[in-house]
């Protein structure tokens, strides 16, 4: 079965600290991988994506993620968190072929940032 | 690009009423998706259009739900005889691409539905 697991429901970090949000997936083939961020009451904003090539991808707002095929993981990292990063973060996977690109989503990780 | 827009942003209705939501995708995006998101959950896929053709519907989409995308531009999602369990955020996304190509889904701000 296709699934995405984000093991951490809620994380609190101090401003300026480093951050790593975990994402593991179960999929029939190598999928496309995405991280989105959602602020309260807002839609989803794409942070970064992995389709192929370099397994370390850079995104917006200083985020990066690393695809590790052997671990079926796509963890999101940021070296220094800002208070404005407090939000809900979603990992999603989708097929790399076919017409329908519907995404399978994790339950999200809620990030709180202490001043 | 003006982004994906959705209307209304909020809708409060009484149980049993019909509601309709509209989504305007990024211009010239040929794919359009509807998702539903409840509190504390990730989005759940509802349905998908490529141009005007509705190619897939989730089993979550009961016969009270119908979606259209006339002329392959904007889309509407109608819920008939609303139930309290329909209360959720309804998200629309669009993407550009053809079979075999990579594409990225861009999301609108969502329509929050509250059924009393």
Tab-separated table of C-alpha atoms in Angstrom:
chain	number	residue	atom	x	y	z
A	1	UNK	CA	0.000	0.000	0.000
A	2	UNK	CA	1.150	3.510	-0.738
A	3	UNK	CA	1.705	5.624	2.332
A	4	UNK	CA	3.670	8.486	3.783
A	5	UNK	CA	4.717	8.574	7.414
A	6	UNK	CA	5.745	11.652	9.279
A	7	UNK	CA	6.709	10.221	12.671
A	8	UNK	CA	6.727	13.516	14.544
A	9	UNK	CA	3.299	15.044	15.035
A	10	UNK	CA	4.631	18.090	16.825
A	11	UNK	CA	8.111	19.573	17.204
A	12	UNK	CA	9.252	22.601	19.181
A	13	UNK	CA	12.601	24.220	18.547
A	14	UNK	CA	14.252	27.420	19.668
A	15	UNK	CA	14.819	30.191	17.183
A	16	UNK	CA	18.228	29.784	15.609
A	17	UNK	CA	18.393	26.065	16.269
A	18	UNK	CA	18.669	23.508	13.498
A	19	UNK	CA	15.658	21.523	12.340
A	20	UNK	CA	15.059	18.136	10.803
A	21	UNK	CA	11.582	16.860	9.930
A	22	UNK	CA	11.329	13.223	9.048
A	23	UNK	CA	9.424	11.652	6.179
A	24	UNK	CA	9.305	7.986	5.218
A	25	UNK	CA	7.307	6.557	2.375
A	26	UNK	CA	6.072	3.268	1.033
A	27	UNK	CA	5.592	3.256	-2.721
A	28	UNK	CA	5.732	0.784	-5.572
A	29	UNK	CA	8.397	2.625	-7.503
A	30	UNK	CA	10.607	5.615	-7.009
A	31	UNK	CA	8.128	8.433	-6.593
A	32	UNK	CA	8.330	12.136	-6.960
A	33	UNK	CA	8.732	13.690	-3.520
A	34	UNK	CA	7.532	16.999	-2.180
A	35	UNK	CA	7.525	19.089	0.955
A	36	UNK	CA	4.796	21.669	1.430
A	37	UNK	CA	4.239	24.171	4.229
A	38	UNK	CA	0.871	25.387	5.459
A	39	UNK	CA	0.349	28.375	7.712
A	40	UNK	CA	-2.833	28.502	9.809
A	41	UNK	CA	-5.919	28.902	7.643
A	42	UNK	CA	-3.867	29.029	4.480
A	43	UNK	CA	-3.287	26.856	1.472
A	44	UNK	CA	-0.198	24.790	0.818
A	45	UNK	CA	3.030	26.329	-0.401
A	46	UNK	CA	5.649	24.210	-2.108
A	47	UNK	CA	8.987	24.246	-0.300
A	48	UNK	CA	10.926	21.875	-2.526
A	49	UNK	CA	10.650	18.779	-4.671
A	50	UNK	CA	12.712	15.853	-5.852
A	51	UNK	CA	12.204	14.313	-9.259
A	52	UNK	CA	15.623	12.947	-10.183
A	53	UNK	CA	19.328	13.738	-10.129
A	54	UNK	CA	21.120	15.165	-7.121
A	55	UNK	CA	19.559	13.648	-4.031
A	56	UNK	CA	20.108	16.822	-1.988
A	57	UNK	CA	17.623	19.438	-3.103
A	58	UNK	CA	17.422	23.056	-2.143
A	59	UNK	CA	14.153	24.855	-1.624
A	60	UNK	CA	12.786	28.191	-0.634
A	61	UNK	CA	13.239	29.879	2.741
A	62	UNK	CA	16.577	28.142	3.331
A	63	UNK	CA	15.156	24.601	3.464
A	64	UNK	CA	16.788	21.543	1.964
A	65	UNK	CA	15.873	17.875	1.808
A	66	UNK	CA	17.779	14.702	1.094
A	67	UNK	CA	16.369	11.700	-0.729
A	68	UNK	CA	17.730	8.403	0.576
A	69	UNK	CA	16.450	5.571	-1.568
A	70	UNK	CA	17.791	2.834	0.711
A	71	UNK	CA	15.865	4.246	3.653
A	72	UNK	CA	12.787	5.370	1.685
A	73	UNK	CA	13.198	8.737	3.338
A	74	UNK	CA	13.020	12.362	2.325
A	75	UNK	CA	13.875	14.388	5.419
A	76	UNK	CA	13.576	18.154	5.491
A	77	UNK	CA	16.280	20.255	7.129
A	78	UNK	CA	17.048	23.843	7.946
A	79	UNK	CA	20.273	24.958	9.666
A	80	UNK	CA	18.770	27.883	11.572
A	81	UNK	CA	15.055	28.224	12.246
A	82	UNK	CA	13.284	31.583	12.223
A	83	UNK	CA	10.135	32.384	14.207
A	84	UNK	CA	8.261	32.758	10.907
A	85	UNK	CA	8.896	29.084	10.148
A	86	UNK	CA	6.236	28.063	12.667
A	87	UNK	CA	3.666	26.222	10.569
A	88	UNK	CA	2.466	22.765	9.525
A	89	UNK	CA	4.776	20.811	7.238
A	90	UNK	CA	3.567	18.087	4.913
A	91	UNK	CA	5.515	15.500	2.998
A	92	UNK	CA	3.858	14.112	-0.132
A	93	UNK	CA	4.702	11.550	-2.791
A	94	UNK	CA	3.380	11.093	-6.293
A	95	UNK	CA	3.923	8.830	-9.281
A	96	UNK	CA	6.671	9.502	-11.786
A	97	UNK	CA	4.634	8.203	-14.723
A	98	UNK	CA	1.085	8.131	-15.971
A	99	UNK	CA	-1.491	10.829	-16.316
A	100	UNK	CA	-2.786	11.044	-12.797
A	101	UNK	CA	-0.350	12.724	-10.491
A	102	UNK	CA	-2.452	12.575	-7.347
A	103	UNK	CA	-0.367	13.009	-4.255
A	104	UNK	CA	-0.278	10.798	-1.190
A	105	UNK	CA	0.219	12.854	1.943
A	106	UNK	CA	1.588	12.419	5.415
A	107	UNK	CA	-0.361	13.638	8.409
A	108	UNK	CA	1.935	16.588	8.838
A	109	UNK	CA	4.337	17.858	11.470
A	110	UNK	CA	3.410	20.947	13.422
A	111	UNK	CA	6.427	23.140	14.118
A	112	UNK	CA	6.501	25.611	16.990
A	113	UNK	CA	9.394	28.016	17.401
A	114	UNK	CA	10.362	29.422	20.794
A	115	UNK	CA	11.867	32.900	20.853
B	1	UNK	CA	0.872	33.809	-12.983
B	2	UNK	CA	-1.752	35.017	-10.573
B	3	UNK	CA	-1.851	31.712	-8.764
B	4	UNK	CA	-4.720	29.349	-8.066
B	5	UNK	CA	-7.769	31.120	-6.703
B	6	UNK	CA	-10.745	29.675	-4.884
B	7	UNK	CA	-14.105	31.160	-4.081
B	8	UNK	CA	-15.538	31.510	-1.529
B	9	UNK	CA	-12.824	31.360	1.113
B	10	UNK	CA	-15.329	30.494	3.809
B	11	UNK	CA	-18.787	28.989	3.648
B	12	UNK	CA	-21.152	28.316	6.505
B	13	UNK	CA	-24.252	26.353	5.687
B	14	UNK	CA	-26.980	24.386	7.360
B	15	UNK	CA	-27.184	20.646	7.107
B	16	UNK	CA	-29.116	19.572	4.048
B	17	UNK	CA	-28.278	22.603	1.946
B	18	UNK	CA	-26.325	22.454	-1.299
B	19	UNK	CA	-23.045	24.322	-1.717
B	20	UNK	CA	-20.832	25.019	-4.705
B	21	UNK	CA	-17.182	26.006	-4.718
B	22	UNK	CA	-15.179	27.426	-7.572
B	23	UNK	CA	-11.524	27.011	-8.452
B	24	UNK	CA	-9.631	29.025	-11.054
B	25	UNK	CA	-6.329	27.339	-11.881
B	26	UNK	CA	-3.148	28.967	-13.055
B	27	UNK	CA	-3.796	29.914	-16.641
B	28	UNK	CA	-2.966	27.218	-19.169
B	29	UNK	CA	-2.517	24.537	-16.517
B	30	UNK	CA	-4.165	21.460	-17.984
B	31	UNK	CA	-4.469	19.448	-14.777
B	32	UNK	CA	-6.717	20.332	-11.880
B	33	UNK	CA	-7.112	18.492	-8.581
B	34	UNK	CA	-9.520	18.699	-5.666
B	35	UNK	CA	-8.477	17.613	-2.188
B	36	UNK	CA	-10.208	17.666	1.173
B	37	UNK	CA	-8.411	18.371	4.418
B	38	UNK	CA	-9.804	17.954	7.906
B	39	UNK	CA	-8.227	19.265	11.076
B	40	UNK	CA	-5.004	17.540	11.975
B	41	UNK	CA	-4.876	15.570	8.753
B	42	UNK	CA	-3.083	15.802	5.481
B	43	UNK	CA	-5.037	16.477	2.309
B	44	UNK	CA	-7.029	13.606	0.821
B	45	UNK	CA	-7.435	13.286	-2.921
B	46	UNK	CA	-10.991	13.715	-4.217
B	47	UNK	CA	-10.873	14.016	-7.970
B	48	UNK	CA	-8.704	14.989	-10.914
B	49	UNK	CA	-9.226	16.610	-14.320
B	50	UNK	CA	-6.999	16.687	-17.323
B	51	UNK	CA	-8.396	19.479	-19.428
B	52	UNK	CA	-12.186	18.992	-19.275
B	53	UNK	CA	-12.069	15.249	-18.667
B	54	UNK	CA	-12.567	13.951	-15.150
B	55	UNK	CA	-10.138	11.052	-15.110
B	56	UNK	CA	-10.359	9.789	-11.559
B	57	UNK	CA	-12.635	10.041	-8.560
B	58	UNK	CA	-11.795	8.894	-5.084
B	59	UNK	CA	-14.088	6.527	-3.255
B	60	UNK	CA	-14.283	9.350	-0.721
B	61	UNK	CA	-16.375	11.219	-3.254
B	62	UNK	CA	-19.892	10.043	-2.558
B	63	UNK	CA	-22.742	10.551	-5.010
B	64	UNK	CA	-23.560	13.794	-3.174
B	65	UNK	CA	-20.358	15.266	-4.580
B	66	UNK	CA	-19.970	16.319	-8.179
B	67	UNK	CA	-17.203	18.198	-9.923
B	68	UNK	CA	-17.038	19.764	-13.337
B	69	UNK	CA	-14.478	21.532	-15.429
B	70	UNK	CA	-16.257	22.887	-18.487
B	71	UNK	CA	-13.946	23.961	-21.292
B	72	UNK	CA	-10.937	22.867	-19.297
B	73	UNK	CA	-10.607	26.125	-17.415
B	74	UNK	CA	-12.210	26.756	-14.028
B	75	UNK	CA	-13.741	23.968	-12.001
B	76	UNK	CA	-16.671	23.702	-9.631
B	77	UNK	CA	-17.218	21.274	-6.785
B	78	UNK	CA	-20.804	20.859	-5.627
B	79	UNK	CA	-21.915	19.112	-2.471
B	80	UNK	CA	-25.598	18.271	-2.272
B	81	UNK	CA	-27.511	17.695	0.956
B	82	UNK	CA	-24.540	18.654	3.095
B	83	UNK	CA	-23.809	16.737	6.271
B	84	UNK	CA	-21.807	17.801	9.312
B	85	UNK	CA	-19.097	15.352	8.279
B	86	UNK	CA	-18.527	17.419	5.147
B	87	UNK	CA	-17.042	20.206	7.246
B	88	UNK	CA	-13.475	20.552	6.040
B	89	UNK	CA	-11.090	22.643	4.007
B	90	UNK	CA	-11.507	21.989	0.281
B	91	UNK	CA	-8.287	22.567	-1.608
B	92	UNK	CA	-7.792	22.977	-5.312
B	93	UNK	CA	-4.483	22.517	-7.096
B	94	UNK	CA	-3.363	22.812	-10.681
B	95	UNK	CA	-0.371	21.676	-12.641
B	96	UNK	CA	0.971	21.753	-16.144
B	97	UNK	CA	2.276	18.735	-17.956
B	98	UNK	CA	1.681	15.897	-20.315
B	99	UNK	CA	1.975	12.197	-19.783
B	100	UNK	CA	5.511	11.254	-18.874
B	101	UNK	CA	6.559	14.746	-17.882
B	102	UNK	CA	7.263	16.056	-14.454
B	103	UNK	CA	4.862	18.532	-12.966
B	104	UNK	CA	4.268	20.262	-9.699
B	105	UNK	CA	0.924	20.973	-8.099
B	106	UNK	CA	0.254	24.520	-6.988
B	107	UNK	CA	-2.447	25.007	-4.431
B	108	UNK	CA	-5.067	27.638	-3.880
B	109	UNK	CA	-5.917	29.094	-0.460
B	110	UNK	CA	-8.778	26.662	0.044
B	111	UNK	CA	-12.461	26.982	0.879
B	112	UNK	CA	-13.331	26.262	4.483
B	113	UNK	CA	-16.768	24.695	4.770
B	114	UNK	CA	-18.652	24.589	8.054
B	115	UNK	CA	-21.887	22.632	8.146
B	116	UNK	CA	-24.093	23.455	11.130
